[in-house]
PDB file of C-alpha atoms in Angstrom:
ATOM      1  CA  MET G   1       0.000   0.000   0.000  1.00 47.00           C
ATOM      2  CA  LYS G   2       2.841   2.401  -0.723  1.00 51.00           C
ATOM      3  CA  TRP G   3       0.708   4.266  -3.254  1.00 49.00           C
ATOM      4  CA  LEU G   4      -1.715   5.689  -0.663  1.00 46.00           C
ATOM      5  CA  PRO G   5       0.497   8.450   0.793  1.00 48.00           C
ATOM      6  CA  ALA G   6       1.513   9.608  -2.675  1.00 46.00           C
ATOM      7  CA  PHE G   7      -2.125   9.624  -3.807  1.00 42.00           C
ATOM      8  CA  PHE G   8      -3.265  11.726  -0.858  1.00 41.00           C
ATOM      9  CA  ALA G   9      -0.376  14.158  -1.233  1.00 42.00           C
ATOM     10  CA  PHE G  10      -1.324  14.701  -4.876  1.00 40.00           C
ATOM     11  CA  SER G  11      -4.997  15.181  -3.984  1.00 38.00           C
ATOM     12  CA  THR G  12      -4.157  17.795  -1.379  1.00 38.00           C
ATOM     13  CA  ILE G  13      -2.081  19.794  -3.828  1.00 38.00           C
ATOM     14  CA  ALA G  14      -4.767  19.644  -6.509  1.00 39.00           C
ATOM     15  CA  LEU G  15      -7.478  20.793  -4.110  1.00 40.00           C
ATOM     16  CA  SER G  16      -5.495  23.696  -2.723  1.00 38.00           C
ATOM     17  CA  SER G  17      -4.818  25.390  -6.078  1.00 44.00           C
ATOM     18  CA  PRO G  18      -6.718  28.680  -6.678  1.00 52.00           C
ATOM     19  CA  ALA G  19      -9.852  28.877  -8.780  1.00 57.00           C
ATOM     20  CA  MET G  20      -9.232  29.442 -12.470  1.00 75.00           C
ATOM     21  CA  ALA G  21     -12.606  30.902 -13.439  1.00 89.00           C
ATOM     22  CA  HIS G  22     -15.557  32.549 -11.780  1.00 95.00           C
ATOM     23  CA  GLN G  23     -18.892  34.007 -12.835  1.00 97.00           C
ATOM     24  CA  PHE G  24     -20.560  37.083 -11.355  1.00 97.00           C
ATOM     25  CA  LEU G  25     -24.233  37.919 -12.007  1.00 96.00           C
ATOM     26  CA  ASP G  26     -26.308  41.066 -11.859  1.00 96.00           C
ATOM     27  CA  TYR G  27     -29.884  41.878 -12.864  1.00 96.00           C
ATOM     28  CA  PHE G  28     -31.355  45.045 -14.347  1.00 95.00           C
ATOM     29  CA  PRO G  29     -34.689  46.759 -13.828  1.00 94.00           C
ATOM     30  CA  TYR G  30     -36.888  46.924 -16.897  1.00 95.00           C
ATOM     31  CA  GLY G  31     -35.572  49.381 -19.512  1.00 94.00           C
ATOM     32  CA  LYS G  32     -32.446  50.407 -17.573  1.00 96.00           C
ATOM     33  CA  ALA G  33     -28.816  50.178 -18.687  1.00 96.00           C
ATOM     34  CA  ASP G  34     -27.058  52.010 -15.852  1.00 96.00           C
ATOM     35  CA  LEU G  35     -25.465  49.965 -13.105  1.00 97.00           C
ATOM     36  CA  SER G  36     -27.378  49.800  -9.852  1.00 94.00           C
ATOM     37  CA  PRO G  37     -25.612  49.959  -6.468  1.00 96.00           C
ATOM     38  CA  LYS G  38     -25.507  46.134  -6.668  1.00 96.00           C
ATOM     39  CA  GLY G  39     -23.977  46.413 -10.145  1.00 96.00           C
ATOM     40  CA  TYR G  40     -21.203  48.656  -8.826  1.00 98.00           C
ATOM     41  CA  GLN G  41     -20.619  46.172  -6.016  1.00 98.00           C
ATOM     42  CA  THR G  42     -20.410  43.372  -8.587  1.00 98.00           C
ATOM     43  CA  ALA G  43     -17.825  45.364 -10.544  1.00 98.00           C
ATOM     44  CA  ARG G  44     -15.733  45.821  -7.388  1.00 98.00           C
ATOM     45  CA  GLU G  45     -15.972  42.084  -6.698  1.00 98.00           C
ATOM     46  CA  VAL G  46     -14.791  41.300 -10.238  1.00 98.00           C
ATOM     47  CA  ALA G  47     -11.853  43.716  -9.952  1.00 98.00           C
ATOM     48  CA  GLY G  48     -10.896  42.284  -6.554  1.00 97.00           C
ATOM     49  CA  TYR G  49     -11.064  38.736  -7.893  1.00 97.00           C
ATOM     50  CA  VAL G  50      -8.793  39.641 -10.808  1.00 97.00           C
ATOM     51  CA  GLN G  51      -6.289  41.353  -8.503  1.00 96.00           C
ATOM     52  CA  ARG G  52      -6.261  38.379  -6.148  1.00 95.00           C
ATOM     53  CA  TYR G  53      -5.931  35.513  -8.631  1.00 93.00           C
ATOM     54  CA  GLY G  54      -4.246  36.792 -11.760  1.00 89.00           C
ATOM     55  CA  PRO G  55      -3.748  40.476 -12.413  1.00 92.00           C
ATOM     56  CA  ASP G  56      -1.454  39.677 -15.352  1.00 92.00           C
ATOM     57  CA  SER G  57      -3.278  36.776 -17.007  1.00 92.00           C
ATOM     58  CA  TYR G  58      -7.041  37.230 -17.066  1.00 96.00           C
ATOM     59  CA  ARG G  59      -9.849  37.517 -19.574  1.00 97.00           C
ATOM     60  CA  VAL G  60     -13.235  39.044 -18.740  1.00 98.00           C
ATOM     61  CA  VAL G  61     -16.321  38.227 -20.816  1.00 98.00           C
ATOM     62  CA  ILE G  62     -19.425  40.316 -20.177  1.00 98.00           C
ATOM     63  CA  ALA G  63     -22.650  38.772 -21.498  1.00 98.00           C
ATOM     64  CA  ALA G  64     -25.755  40.955 -21.370  1.00 98.00           C
ATOM     65  CA  HIS G  65     -29.263  39.599 -21.866  1.00 98.00           C
ATOM     66  CA  MET G  66     -32.803  40.934 -22.222  1.00 97.00           C
ATOM     67  CA  ASP G  67     -36.327  39.701 -21.702  1.00 97.00           C
ATOM     68  CA  THR G  68     -38.816  39.541 -24.572  1.00 97.00           C
ATOM     69  CA  ALA G  69     -40.802  42.648 -23.582  1.00 97.00           C
ATOM     70  CA  GLU G  70     -39.334  44.726 -26.421  1.00 95.00           C
ATOM     71  CA  GLY G  71     -38.435  44.154 -30.063  1.00 94.00           C
ATOM     72  CA  GLN G  72     -35.205  42.450 -31.100  1.00 93.00           C
ATOM     73  CA  GLU G  73     -33.473  45.614 -32.329  1.00 95.00           C
ATOM     74  CA  PHE G  74     -34.149  47.489 -29.080  1.00 96.00           C
ATOM     75  CA  SER G  75     -33.153  44.419 -27.041  1.00 97.00           C
ATOM     76  CA  ASP G  76     -29.845  44.152 -28.871  1.00 97.00           C
ATOM     77  CA  GLU G  77     -29.128  47.847 -28.320  1.00 98.00           C
ATOM     78  CA  LEU G  78     -30.046  47.831 -24.626  1.00 98.00           C
ATOM     79  CA  SER G  79     -28.077  44.658 -23.899  1.00 98.00           C
ATOM     80  CA  ALA G  80     -25.035  46.259 -25.588  1.00 98.00           C
ATOM     81  CA  ARG G  81     -25.459  49.350 -23.389  1.00 98.00           C
ATOM     82  CA  ARG G  82     -25.683  47.156 -20.284  1.00 98.00           C
ATOM     83  CA  ALA G  83     -22.480  45.347 -21.209  1.00 98.00           C
ATOM     84  CA  GLN G  84     -20.798  48.699 -21.882  1.00 98.00           C
ATOM     85  CA  SER G  85     -21.870  50.020 -18.466  1.00 98.00           C
ATOM     86  CA  MET G  86     -20.116  47.138 -16.731  1.00 98.00           C
ATOM     87  CA  ALA G  87     -17.043  47.333 -18.988  1.00 98.00           C
ATOM     88  CA  THR G  88     -16.696  51.071 -18.331  1.00 98.00           C
ATOM     89  CA  GLU G  89     -16.815  50.525 -14.572  1.00 98.00           C
ATOM     90  CA  LEU G  90     -14.293  47.661 -14.726  1.00 98.00           C
ATOM     91  CA  VAL G  91     -11.864  49.860 -16.664  1.00 98.00           C
ATOM     92  CA  ALA G  92     -12.390  52.652 -14.110  1.00 98.00           C
ATOM     93  CA  LEU G  93     -11.429  50.102 -11.442  1.00 98.00           C
ATOM     94  CA  GLY G  94      -8.151  49.365 -13.221  1.00 98.00           C
ATOM     95  CA  LEU G  95      -8.859  46.433 -15.537  1.00 98.00           C
ATOM     96  CA  ASP G  96      -7.233  46.472 -18.962  1.00 98.00           C
ATOM     97  CA  PRO G  97      -9.852  47.203 -21.668  1.00 98.00           C
ATOM     98  CA  ALA G  98      -7.970  44.924 -24.075  1.00 98.00           C
ATOM     99  CA  ARG G  99      -8.784  42.001 -21.743  1.00 98.00           C
ATOM    100  CA  ILE G 100     -12.542  42.692 -21.697  1.00 98.00           C
ATOM    101  CA  GLU G 101     -14.939  41.242 -24.263  1.00 98.00           C
ATOM    102  CA  MET G 102     -18.594  42.256 -24.495  1.00 98.00           C
ATOM    103  CA  ARG G 103     -21.298  39.937 -25.819  1.00 98.00           C
ATOM    104  CA  PRO G 104     -24.753  41.518 -26.087  1.00 97.00           C
ATOM    105  CA  TYR G 105     -27.199  38.655 -26.633  1.00 97.00           C
ATOM    106  CA  GLY G 106     -30.486  40.531 -26.542  1.00 97.00           C
ATOM    107  CA  THR G 107     -33.219  37.894 -26.277  1.00 97.00           C
ATOM    108  CA  ARG G 108     -31.229  35.059 -27.854  1.00 96.00           C
ATOM    109  CA  ALA G 109     -30.298  33.236 -24.618  1.00 96.00           C
ATOM    110  CA  LEU G 110     -33.172  33.400 -22.161  1.00 97.00           C
ATOM    111  CA  ALA G 111     -32.606  32.104 -18.631  1.00 97.00           C
ATOM    112  CA  ARG G 112     -36.355  31.516 -18.310  1.00 97.00           C
ATOM    113  CA  PRO G 113     -38.129  30.915 -21.627  1.00 97.00           C
ATOM    114  CA  THR G 114     -41.204  33.100 -22.050  1.00 97.00           C
ATOM    115  CA  ALA G 115     -43.617  34.122 -24.753  1.00 97.00           C
ATOM    116  CA  VAL G 116     -42.977  37.318 -26.715  1.00 96.00           C
ATOM    117  CA  ASP G 117     -43.735  40.606 -24.921  1.00 96.00           C
ATOM    118  CA  VAL G 118     -43.147  39.214 -21.411  1.00 97.00           C
ATOM    119  CA  ARG G 119     -41.168  41.026 -18.718  1.00 97.00           C
ATOM    120  CA  GLU G 120     -39.003  38.514 -16.850  1.00 98.00           C
ATOM    121  CA  GLN G 121     -36.420  39.655 -14.306  1.00 96.00           C
ATOM    122  CA  LEU G 122     -34.260  36.516 -14.698  1.00 97.00           C
ATOM    123  CA  ASN G 123     -33.785  37.297 -18.387  1.00 98.00           C
ATOM    124  CA  ARG G 124     -32.628  40.896 -17.760  1.00 97.00           C
ATOM    125  CA  ARG G 125     -29.244  39.758 -16.558  1.00 97.00           C
ATOM    126  CA  LEU G 126     -25.591  40.431 -17.020  1.00 97.00           C
ATOM    127  CA  SER G 127     -22.944  37.798 -16.374  1.00 98.00           C
ATOM    128  CA  VAL G 128     -19.271  38.558 -15.976  1.00 98.00           C
ATOM    129  CA  ASP G 129     -17.006  35.553 -16.506  1.00 98.00           C
ATOM    130  CA  VAL G 130     -13.413  35.874 -15.343  1.00 98.00           C
ATOM    131  CA  ASN G 131     -10.978  33.333 -16.778  1.00 96.00           C
ATOM    132  CA  PHE G 132      -7.262  32.893 -16.165  1.00 93.00           C
TER     133      PHE G 132
END
């Protein structure tokens, strides 16, 4: 049974390594693109996470989504503005804009499927994925 100590030593090392990715979520009120106080807190959490785990080797992907209460063109525009709001705040907090990617999805990736013209809070979301 000489393999047991080596196995456990390897497991301990693997479990103690830092996280390599994390997702942060925020939700928007209907029709709004500006960050809420919670949105600013989310931005600070993202910046702190980057500084802690990899200030020199990170990638941030901001995905903004809409509900089906408005038309596709408006939804695309508003989701782009929501992504831009978060990106602007992250840059103000010191993140490199070249390491930030924005993906406005409009209504193309609903968290909770609904009929057309339905307001759904879970679909008015913004996710920030940090990868190292």
